[in-house]
Short mmCIF file of C-alpha atoms in Angstrom, two decimals:
data_model
loop_
_atom_site.label_atom_id
_atom_site.label_comp_id
_atom_site.label_asym_id
_atom_site.label_seq_id
_atom_site.Cartn_x
_atom_site.Cartn_y
_atom_site.Cartn_z
CA MET A 1 -30.48 14.19 1.08
CA LYS A 2 -29.08 12.72 -2.08
CA TYR A 3 -25.45 13.18 -3.10
CA ASP A 4 -23.87 13.09 -6.54
CA VAL A 5 -21.13 10.88 -5.16
CA ILE A 6 -20.28 9.00 -1.99
CA VAL A 7 -16.60 8.15 -1.51
CA ILE A 8 -15.68 5.31 0.84
CA GLY A 9 -12.36 5.98 2.54
CA ALA A 10 -10.61 9.28 3.31
CA GLY A 11 -7.05 8.30 2.41
CA PRO A 12 -5.13 10.12 -0.34
CA ALA A 13 -7.26 8.51 -3.09
CA GLY A 14 -10.62 9.38 -1.52
CA THR A 15 -9.82 12.93 -0.48
CA THR A 16 -8.09 13.74 -3.78
CA PHE A 17 -11.14 12.47 -5.68
CA ALA A 18 -13.40 14.48 -3.37
CA ARG A 19 -11.36 17.66 -3.74
CA ILE A 20 -11.38 17.59 -7.53
CA THR A 21 -15.02 16.57 -7.97
CA ALA A 22 -16.18 19.14 -5.39
CA GLU A 23 -14.19 21.79 -7.19
CA LYS A 24 -16.01 20.81 -10.37
CA GLY A 25 -19.33 21.40 -8.66
CA MET A 26 -20.26 17.92 -7.55
CA ASN A 27 -22.00 17.27 -4.28
CA VAL A 28 -19.59 14.90 -2.50
CA LEU A 29 -19.71 12.95 0.75
CA VAL A 30 -16.66 11.04 2.02
CA LEU A 31 -17.15 8.38 4.69
CA ASP A 32 -14.29 6.94 6.72
CA LYS A 33 -14.59 4.25 9.35
CA ARG A 34 -11.70 5.61 11.38
CA LYS A 35 -12.19 7.83 14.41
CA GLU A 36 -9.28 9.96 13.34
CA LEU A 37 -8.06 10.49 9.79
CA GLY A 38 -4.51 9.41 9.06
CA GLU A 39 -4.41 6.92 11.95
CA PRO A 40 -3.00 4.35 12.23
CA VAL A 41 -0.02 5.10 9.97
CA ARG A 42 1.07 1.91 8.29
CA CYS A 43 3.55 2.84 5.61
CA ALA A 44 7.04 4.16 5.01
CA GLU A 45 5.60 7.61 4.19
CA GLY A 46 7.61 8.24 1.01
CA LEU A 47 6.18 10.36 -1.81
CA GLY A 48 7.78 11.38 -5.11
CA ARG A 49 7.14 14.89 -6.35
CA ARG A 50 5.73 14.19 -9.81
CA GLU A 51 2.02 13.72 -9.05
CA VAL A 52 2.05 16.49 -6.44
CA ASP A 53 3.38 18.89 -9.07
CA ILE A 54 0.83 17.74 -11.67
CA GLN A 55 -2.01 18.49 -9.25
CA GLY A 56 -0.52 21.91 -8.49
CA LEU A 57 -0.29 21.17 -4.79
CA ILE A 58 2.24 22.81 -2.50
CA LEU A 59 2.92 20.76 0.58
CA PRO A 60 2.81 22.82 3.77
CA LYS A 61 5.75 22.47 6.16
CA GLU A 62 3.89 20.45 8.76
CA VAL A 63 3.19 17.52 6.43
CA ILE A 64 6.85 17.12 5.45
CA SER A 65 9.15 15.20 7.72
CA THR A 66 12.17 15.57 5.48
CA ASP A 67 13.18 16.13 1.86
CA ILE A 68 14.50 13.28 -0.27
CA LYS A 69 17.40 14.03 -2.60
CA GLY A 70 17.72 10.58 -4.12
CA SER A 71 18.10 6.87 -3.53
CA ARG A 72 20.89 4.59 -2.43
CA ILE A 73 20.67 0.91 -3.28
CA VAL A 74 22.96 -1.50 -1.46
CA SER A 75 23.80 -5.00 -2.71
CA PRO A 76 24.16 -8.03 -0.43
CA SER A 77 27.93 -7.62 -0.10
CA GLY A 78 27.79 -3.85 0.23
CA HIS A 79 28.21 -2.39 -3.27
CA GLU A 80 26.17 0.76 -3.55
CA LEU A 81 24.43 2.64 -6.31
CA ILE A 82 23.37 6.21 -5.70
CA TRP A 83 20.69 7.92 -7.80
CA GLU A 84 20.54 11.63 -7.15
CA ASP A 85 18.66 13.86 -9.55
CA GLU A 86 15.44 15.83 -9.94
CA GLU A 87 13.46 12.71 -10.86
CA ALA A 88 14.47 10.91 -7.67
CA THR A 89 13.42 13.71 -5.34
CA GLY A 90 10.43 13.89 -3.09
CA TRP A 91 9.55 13.79 0.56
CA VAL A 92 9.19 11.56 3.52
CA LEU A 93 5.89 12.72 4.95
CA GLU A 94 4.32 13.08 8.31
CA ARG A 95 1.67 10.82 6.91
CA LYS A 96 -0.97 11.54 9.49
CA MET A 97 -0.65 15.27 8.88
CA PHE A 98 -0.58 14.73 5.13
CA ASP A 99 -3.85 12.78 5.10
CA ARG A 100 -5.44 15.41 7.31
CA TRP A 101 -4.22 18.21 5.04
CA LEU A 102 -5.64 16.53 1.91
CA ALA A 103 -8.95 16.08 3.73
CA GLU A 104 -9.05 19.73 4.73
CA LEU A 105 -8.36 20.80 1.14
CA ALA A 106 -11.32 18.70 0.00
CA VAL A 107 -13.56 20.27 2.63
CA GLU A 108 -12.43 23.75 1.56
CA LYS A 109 -13.55 22.92 -1.97
CA GLY A 110 -16.98 21.96 -0.68
CA ALA A 111 -16.75 18.22 -0.02
CA ARG A 112 -18.28 16.86 3.15
CA ILE A 113 -16.41 14.27 5.25
CA ARG A 114 -17.76 12.03 8.01
CA THR A 115 -15.35 10.15 10.28
CA TYR A 116 -16.06 7.06 12.40
CA THR A 117 -18.68 6.12 9.84
CA ARG A 118 -18.56 2.61 8.49
CA VAL A 119 -20.19 1.67 5.23
CA LEU A 120 -21.93 -1.63 5.85
CA ASP A 121 -23.39 -2.33 2.44
CA LEU A 122 -24.65 -0.92 -0.83
CA ILE A 123 -28.25 0.03 -1.52
CA LYS A 124 -29.35 -1.77 -4.64
CA GLU A 125 -32.62 -1.44 -6.52
CA ASN A 126 -33.21 -4.00 -9.25
CA GLY A 127 -29.46 -4.61 -9.19
CA LYS A 128 -28.64 -0.91 -9.64
CA ILE A 129 -26.42 0.73 -7.02
CA LYS A 130 -28.29 3.65 -5.45
CA GLY A 131 -26.16 4.54 -2.44
CA VAL A 132 -24.83 3.05 0.76
CA ILE A 133 -25.95 1.83 4.15
CA ALA A 134 -23.74 3.36 6.83
CA SER A 135 -23.44 3.48 10.57
CA HIS A 136 -21.85 6.15 12.71
CA GLN A 137 -19.98 4.85 15.74
CA GLY A 138 -21.56 1.42 15.36
CA GLU A 139 -25.04 2.76 16.02
CA GLU A 140 -28.23 2.22 14.09
CA SER A 141 -27.61 2.09 10.36
CA TYR A 142 -29.09 4.49 7.86
CA GLU A 143 -29.26 4.86 4.10
CA ILE A 144 -27.57 7.57 2.04
CA GLU A 145 -28.42 7.89 -1.63
CA ALA A 146 -26.02 8.85 -4.39
CA ASP A 147 -25.68 8.55 -8.16
CA LEU A 148 -22.13 7.28 -7.85
CA VAL A 149 -20.32 5.28 -5.18
CA VAL A 150 -16.51 5.29 -5.20
CA SER A 151 -14.45 2.71 -3.34
CA ALA A 152 -11.22 4.27 -2.10
CA GLU A 153 -11.08 1.71 0.67
CA GLY A 154 -7.45 0.68 0.47
CA MET A 155 -6.27 -2.92 0.77
CA GLU A 156 -9.36 -4.37 2.50
CA SER A 157 -11.78 -3.09 -0.12
CA ILE A 158 -14.76 -4.88 1.38
CA ILE A 159 -17.49 -2.82 -0.27
CA ALA A 160 -15.78 -3.13 -3.66
CA ARG A 161 -16.00 -6.89 -3.16
CA LYS A 162 -19.69 -6.54 -2.37
CA ALA A 163 -20.08 -4.67 -5.65
CA GLY A 164 -18.59 -7.68 -7.43
CA PHE A 165 -14.96 -6.65 -7.88
CA LYS A 166 -12.22 -9.18 -7.32
CA THR A 167 -10.15 -7.12 -4.94
CA PHE A 168 -8.70 -10.11 -3.16
CA SER A 169 -4.89 -10.43 -3.20
CA ALA A 170 -3.11 -13.79 -3.32
CA LEU A 171 -0.28 -14.23 -0.82
CA SER A 172 2.34 -14.15 -3.57
CA GLU A 173 0.98 -10.76 -4.66
CA VAL A 174 1.54 -9.07 -1.32
CA ASP A 175 4.52 -8.24 0.84
CA THR A 176 4.16 -8.42 4.57
CA CYS A 177 6.00 -5.57 6.28
CA TYR A 178 7.27 -4.50 9.66
CA GLN A 179 8.77 -1.11 10.41
CA TYR A 180 10.24 0.92 13.25
CA GLU A 181 10.67 4.64 13.48
CA MET A 182 14.21 4.92 14.88
CA GLN A 183 16.45 7.57 16.39
CA PRO A 184 19.26 8.49 16.14
CA TYR A 185 20.15 7.81 12.53
CA ASN A 186 22.35 10.27 10.68
CA HIS A 187 20.70 10.16 7.29
CA ARG A 188 21.81 11.85 4.09
CA ASN A 189 18.31 12.62 2.79
CA LEU A 190 18.47 9.45 0.71
CA ILE A 191 15.96 6.61 0.47
CA GLU A 192 18.11 3.59 1.22
CA LEU A 193 17.28 0.08 0.06
CA TYR A 194 19.15 -3.06 1.08
CA LEU A 195 18.66 -5.99 -1.24
CA GLY A 196 19.47 -9.65 -0.73
CA ASN A 197 17.86 -13.01 -0.28
CA GLU A 198 19.35 -13.34 3.20
CA ILE A 199 18.28 -9.85 4.20
CA ALA A 200 14.72 -10.06 2.90
CA LYS A 201 13.29 -12.83 0.77
CA ARG A 202 11.43 -11.36 -2.25
CA GLY A 203 11.71 -7.86 -0.85
CA TYR A 204 14.14 -5.54 0.83
CA VAL A 205 14.98 -3.57 3.90
CA TRP A 206 14.36 0.16 3.58
CA VAL A 207 15.73 3.05 5.57
CA PHE A 208 13.77 6.24 4.89
CA PRO A 209 15.11 9.47 6.38
CA LYS A 210 12.84 11.23 8.88
CA GLY A 211 13.22 14.62 10.50
CA LYS A 212 16.78 15.60 11.36
CA ASN A 213 18.22 12.36 12.64
CA LYS A 214 15.52 9.73 12.51
CA ALA A 215 14.53 7.01 10.03
CA ASN A 216 11.70 4.66 9.17
CA VAL A 217 13.49 1.32 9.09
CA GLY A 218 11.35 -1.41 7.63
CA ILE A 219 11.26 -4.71 5.84
CA GLY A 220 8.92 -6.28 3.33
CA ILE A 221 8.98 -9.94 2.35
CA GLY A 222 6.86 -12.04 0.02
CA GLY A 223 3.56 -13.01 1.64
CA HIS A 224 3.88 -16.58 0.32
CA LEU A 225 7.40 -17.07 1.71
CA THR A 226 6.34 -17.95 5.17
CA ASN A 227 7.57 -20.52 7.60
CA ALA A 228 4.31 -22.44 7.39
CA VAL A 229 4.69 -26.12 8.12
CA LYS A 230 2.53 -28.29 5.93
CA GLY A 231 0.01 -30.32 7.85
CA GLY A 232 1.33 -28.88 11.06
CA SER A 233 0.88 -25.62 12.79
CA LEU A 234 1.03 -22.39 10.88
CA LYS A 235 3.65 -19.86 11.72
CA GLY A 236 3.68 -16.35 10.33
CA ALA A 237 6.42 -15.07 8.02
CA ASP A 238 7.43 -12.78 10.82
CA PRO A 239 9.34 -10.09 8.95
CA LYS A 240 10.05 -8.61 12.38
CA ILE A 241 12.62 -11.34 13.08
CA LEU A 242 14.52 -10.54 9.86
CA LEU A 243 14.30 -6.82 10.50
CA ASP A 244 15.65 -7.19 14.03
CA LYS A 245 18.52 -9.25 12.61
CA PHE A 246 19.33 -6.52 10.07
CA ILE A 247 19.30 -3.81 12.72
CA LYS A 248 21.51 -5.83 15.06
CA GLN A 249 24.10 -6.12 12.30
CA SER A 250 23.94 -2.44 11.32
CA PRO A 251 26.64 -0.36 13.03
CA GLU A 252 24.54 2.77 12.49
CA LEU A 253 21.30 1.39 13.91
CA LYS A 254 22.11 -1.29 16.42
CA ASP A 255 22.16 1.09 19.39
CA SER A 256 19.32 3.35 18.24
CA SER A 257 15.96 3.59 19.94
CA THR A 258 12.63 2.67 18.42
CA LEU A 259 9.95 5.34 18.69
CA GLN A 260 7.11 3.43 17.07
CA ASP A 261 6.25 0.00 15.62
CA PHE A 262 4.29 -0.26 12.40
CA GLY A 263 3.03 -3.20 10.38
CA GLY A 264 1.48 -3.50 6.99
CA VAL A 265 0.62 -5.61 4.02
CA ILE A 266 1.27 -4.02 0.67
CA SER A 267 0.25 -5.06 -2.81
CA VAL A 268 3.08 -5.82 -5.21
CA GLY A 269 0.86 -7.48 -7.80
CA ALA A 270 -1.23 -6.39 -10.75
CA PRO A 271 -4.21 -4.02 -10.62
CA ILE A 272 -7.67 -5.62 -10.44
CA ASP A 273 -9.34 -6.74 -13.69
CA GLU A 274 -11.94 -3.99 -13.83
CA PHE A 275 -12.24 -0.60 -12.15
CA VAL A 276 -15.82 0.40 -12.94
CA ALA A 277 -19.41 -0.83 -12.96
CA ASP A 278 -22.69 1.03 -13.38
CA ASN A 279 -22.70 3.76 -10.70
CA PHE A 280 -19.49 2.45 -9.12
CA MET A 281 -15.74 3.14 -9.35
CA VAL A 282 -12.73 1.65 -7.58
CA ILE A 283 -9.66 3.85 -7.15
CA GLY A 284 -6.21 3.67 -5.54
CA THR A 285 -4.97 0.78 -3.44
CA ALA A 286 -8.47 -0.78 -3.46
CA ALA A 287 -7.89 -1.27 -7.22
CA ARG A 288 -4.27 -2.33 -6.48
CA GLN A 289 -2.96 0.70 -8.37
CA VAL A 290 0.24 0.33 -6.45
CA ASP A 291 3.86 0.26 -7.55
CA PRO A 292 4.78 -3.44 -7.69
CA ILE A 293 8.44 -2.80 -6.97
CA HIS A 294 8.27 -0.74 -3.82
CA GLY A 295 4.60 -1.07 -2.90
CA GLY A 296 4.23 2.72 -2.81
CA GLY A 297 0.62 3.72 -3.17
CA ILE A 298 0.21 7.40 -2.28
CA ALA A 299 1.22 8.96 -5.60
CA ARG A 300 -0.49 6.26 -7.68
CA SER A 301 -3.66 6.64 -5.63
CA MET A 302 -3.70 10.40 -6.13
CA GLU A 303 -3.06 9.93 -9.83
CA ALA A 304 -5.93 7.47 -10.27
CA ALA A 305 -8.18 9.73 -8.19
CA ARG A 306 -7.35 12.66 -10.46
CA ILE A 307 -8.21 10.67 -13.60
CA ALA A 308 -11.38 9.17 -12.09
CA ALA A 309 -12.54 12.57 -10.78
CA GLY A 310 -12.31 14.09 -14.24
CA VAL A 311 -14.43 11.31 -15.69
CA ALA A 312 -16.95 11.48 -12.83
CA ALA A 313 -17.43 15.21 -13.44
CA GLU A 314 -18.14 14.49 -17.11
CA ALA A 315 -20.62 11.79 -16.06
CA LYS A 316 -22.47 14.35 -13.95
CA LYS A 317 -22.67 16.77 -16.89
CA LYS A 318 -24.26 14.05 -18.99
CA ASN A 319 -26.21 12.72 -16.01
CA ASP A 320 -24.99 9.30 -17.10
CA TYR A 321 -23.14 7.15 -14.58
CA SER A 322 -23.26 4.00 -16.64
CA LYS A 323 -20.33 1.63 -16.78
CA LYS A 324 -19.77 2.73 -20.36
CA THR A 325 -19.30 6.38 -19.40
CA LEU A 326 -17.23 5.64 -16.30
CA SER A 327 -14.98 3.24 -18.19
CA GLU A 328 -13.27 6.23 -19.76
CA TYR A 329 -11.33 6.42 -16.46
CA GLU A 330 -10.21 2.84 -16.85
CA LYS A 331 -9.17 3.43 -20.46
CA ILE A 332 -7.06 6.48 -19.61
CA TRP A 333 -5.49 4.74 -16.64
CA ARG A 334 -4.58 1.55 -18.46
CA LYS A 335 -3.05 3.45 -21.35
CA GLY A 336 -0.94 5.67 -19.09
CA PRO A 337 0.01 4.60 -15.56
CA GLY A 338 -1.14 1.04 -16.25
CA LYS A 339 1.49 0.55 -18.94
CA ILE A 340 4.25 1.73 -16.62
CA LEU A 341 3.07 -0.49 -13.77
CA GLU A 342 2.92 -3.48 -16.13
CA LYS A 343 6.59 -3.04 -16.97
CA ARG A 344 7.48 -2.57 -13.36
CA LEU A 345 5.61 -5.74 -12.45
CA LEU A 346 7.64 -7.61 -15.05
CA PHE A 347 10.79 -6.14 -13.53
CA ARG A 348 9.68 -7.12 -10.03
CA LYS A 349 9.23 -10.71 -11.16
CA VAL A 350 12.74 -10.74 -12.62
CA LEU A 351 14.16 -9.01 -9.55
CA GLU A 352 12.90 -11.76 -7.28
CA LYS A 353 14.80 -14.40 -9.26
CA PHE A 354 18.20 -12.77 -8.71
CA SER A 355 20.67 -14.60 -6.53
CA ASP A 356 22.77 -12.53 -4.14
CA ALA A 357 25.71 -12.90 -6.54
CA ASP A 358 23.55 -11.56 -9.42
CA LEU A 359 22.53 -8.58 -7.29
CA ASP A 360 26.15 -7.87 -6.38
CA TYR A 361 27.22 -8.00 -10.01
CA ILE A 362 24.35 -5.84 -11.25
CA ILE A 363 24.58 -3.14 -8.61
CA LYS A 364 28.35 -2.98 -9.05
CA ASN A 365 28.03 -2.58 -12.80
CA ILE A 366 25.11 -0.28 -13.44
CA THR A 367 25.00 3.48 -13.31
CA GLN A 368 22.41 6.03 -12.33
CA GLU A 369 21.51 6.43 -16.02
CA ASP A 370 20.93 2.67 -16.38
CA LEU A 371 18.73 2.64 -13.32
CA LYS A 372 16.66 5.55 -14.64
CA ASP A 373 16.01 3.61 -17.83
CA VAL A 374 15.05 0.49 -15.90
CA MET A 375 12.62 2.39 -13.69
CA ALA A 376 11.03 3.96 -16.76
CA GLY A 377 10.59 0.50 -18.28
CA ASN A 378 13.27 0.91 -20.96
CA PHE A 379 15.13 -2.29 -20.25
CA PHE A 380 16.96 -2.99 -23.50
CA ARG A 381 20.12 -0.88 -23.23
CA PRO A 382 20.94 -1.60 -19.56
CA VAL A 383 20.17 -5.31 -19.99
CA MET A 384 22.44 -5.61 -23.06
CA LYS A 385 25.20 -3.88 -21.15
CA LEU A 386 24.94 -6.34 -18.27
CA LEU A 387 24.76 -9.36 -20.58
CA LYS A 388 27.93 -8.28 -22.35
CA GLY A 389 29.88 -8.54 -19.13
CA ASN A 390 27.99 -11.51 -17.69
CA PRO A 391 26.16 -13.63 -20.31
CA GLY A 392 25.05 -16.02 -17.56
CA LEU A 393 22.48 -13.42 -16.51
CA LEU A 394 20.48 -14.10 -19.68
CA LYS A 395 18.52 -16.77 -17.83
CA VAL A 396 17.01 -14.21 -15.48
CA LEU A 397 17.24 -11.04 -17.56
CA GLY A 398 15.94 -12.61 -20.77
CA ALA A 399 12.33 -11.95 -19.78
CA LEU A 400 12.96 -8.21 -19.91
CA ILE A 401 14.06 -8.11 -23.53
CA SER A 402 12.02 -10.88 -25.14
CA MET B 1 -11.43 -20.33 14.40
CA ILE B 2 -8.46 -17.97 14.48
CA LYS B 3 -7.52 -15.80 17.40
CA ILE B 4 -5.92 -12.37 17.35
CA ASN B 5 -3.54 -11.37 20.09
CA HIS B 6 -4.45 -7.71 20.50
CA GLU B 7 -1.30 -7.01 22.50
CA LYS B 8 0.84 -7.95 19.52
CA CYS B 9 -1.45 -6.61 16.78
CA VAL B 10 -0.16 -3.41 15.13
CA LEU B 11 -3.50 -2.74 13.35
CA CYS B 12 -2.00 -2.97 9.87
CA ILE B 13 -5.16 -4.61 8.48
CA GLY B 14 -3.00 -7.05 6.48
CA CYS B 15 -5.11 -9.98 7.69
CA ALA B 16 -8.29 -8.31 6.43
CA SER B 17 -6.71 -7.63 3.05
CA VAL B 18 -5.80 -11.24 2.38
CA CYS B 19 -8.81 -12.92 3.97
CA PRO B 20 -10.67 -14.59 1.08
CA PHE B 21 -13.93 -14.58 3.04
CA GLY B 22 -13.99 -11.01 4.32
CA ALA B 23 -14.09 -12.45 7.83
CA ILE B 24 -11.77 -9.93 9.49
CA GLU B 25 -12.50 -6.25 9.92
CA LEU B 26 -11.14 -3.32 11.84
CA GLN B 27 -13.76 -2.29 14.37
CA GLY B 28 -12.90 0.80 16.33
CA THR B 29 -9.34 0.14 17.45
CA ARG B 30 -9.40 -3.67 17.18
CA MET B 31 -9.36 -6.29 14.50
CA LYS B 32 -12.41 -8.53 14.87
CA VAL B 33 -12.97 -11.98 13.40
CA ASN B 34 -16.44 -12.95 12.27
CA PRO B 35 -16.75 -16.61 13.31
CA GLU B 36 -19.57 -17.20 10.84
CA LYS B 37 -17.37 -16.25 7.90
CA CYS B 38 -13.96 -17.59 9.04
CA LYS B 39 -13.11 -20.90 7.38
CA ASN B 40 -9.82 -21.48 9.19
CA CYS B 41 -7.73 -21.19 6.01
CA GLY B 42 -4.84 -19.51 7.83
CA MET B 43 -3.99 -16.93 5.16
CA CYS B 44 -4.09 -14.22 7.82
CA ILE B 45 -1.70 -16.16 10.06
CA ARG B 46 0.83 -16.44 7.27
CA VAL B 47 0.74 -12.78 6.35
CA CYS B 48 0.60 -11.19 9.82
CA PRO B 49 3.83 -9.21 10.20
CA ALA B 50 3.52 -9.12 13.97
CA ASP B 51 2.95 -12.85 14.58
CA ALA B 52 -0.27 -11.87 16.31
CA ILE B 53 -2.66 -14.45 14.85
CA SER B 54 -2.95 -18.13 15.67
CA TYR B 55 -5.51 -20.89 15.67
CA ALA B 56 -7.56 -20.67 18.83
CA GLU B 57 -7.39 -24.47 19.16
CA GLU B 58 -3.61 -24.41 19.11
CA GLU B 59 -3.54 -21.86 21.87
CA LYS B 60 -5.85 -24.08 23.87
CA THR B 61 -3.67 -27.14 23.30
CA LYS B 62 -0.59 -25.24 24.38
CA LYS B 63 -2.39 -24.15 27.52
CA GLU B 64 -3.60 -27.67 28.21
CA LYS B 65 -0.09 -29.00 27.76
CA ALA B 66 1.27 -26.41 30.14
CA GLU B 67 -1.39 -27.28 32.66
CA ALA B 68 -0.71 -30.99 32.26
CA LYS B 69 2.96 -30.34 33.03
CA GLU B 70 2.07 -28.61 36.27
#
């Protein structure tokens, strides 16, 4: 049987793409190498409400661990900035349940999903992609034909690489992360971020509220900032050591239990150079459509999937899956979300140059309104305000207003 | 050749994401290294959040040293 589209990966990008294209009448097959969707969880499970609202989705109770009312950012010496408004709201998810729910929605719309099915390679005829070679449960491989293959593979993105995309991330473009689910922690429904070069080099410690009195407590640090000894033995960055140190020093967490350990590597770099080829698209984290400040990928993945699905449905109408037709997705993405992520990448690069004293000064002196502007990429007003009080910051902040 | 300590591994797939040679993959519930593709560059070791990857040779040397002590 031939499909209109085969999607590789049943994470939020893949299942969102499948749901929308199936709804538009496409014949969709999603393949996922995992035995069980949503496992293993390897993220902080935060999701803002914007993209969910755009897609008209209503999250059922079982996928929500707790509501988020805002954020709290803490400087190295303990100054705090709280951002609490509609824009800062969202959820901490039960990620496993969330992925499963998105998959079920796609199936309800007519998509077909196959778990424990690894895509080994692409079928190519005279250089043209015609489908995939897959294997269920590691058994004998078989071919499945399709007009369009979509990589929603996440960070590894092996098949996208086979299709010629440069989905490889340099160490400086990733953060390596460790996280515990902890209890008890009396949270205030705020996403909490602790900044500082001592706390987490090129990164931060996060405390995300979970359930009634639990939290995902994690750390991310620059992948290039490792303890590697030149010419000697390599030693990992070991974010776990820094996280344990943070927890030991936290009066609210030091005596809490850990319920689960998680690890992860997140992209904090730029999206890949190209998202489409003839009969092929790359969406979500595979394309590094990830927020470069916090590494969050769920909302951005769903957003890219929505845009790509619209373009794929048009391609089916025209029966034309050429790069030219599919590149409409790339155009729309780069003009919209891409512009925002570019500004946020610039901000991330400035952020990592701050000394602890800079961070203390800035967090002490900016307001919720300033922070909103910064997050939206409107740097000028907040930067001028900071420079007025502390002209020495020009060296690091200059890049934002030049 | 690198070696993954499966006791320590938290299956985050970070190693596979940074491997320039596509030599590491999740297979079932374990990360597996393809010895034909691995070039010993150590990117995975540096990025592993769980300190679960090392050079197999190093492990061997450590073991030999320990044995020599005994």
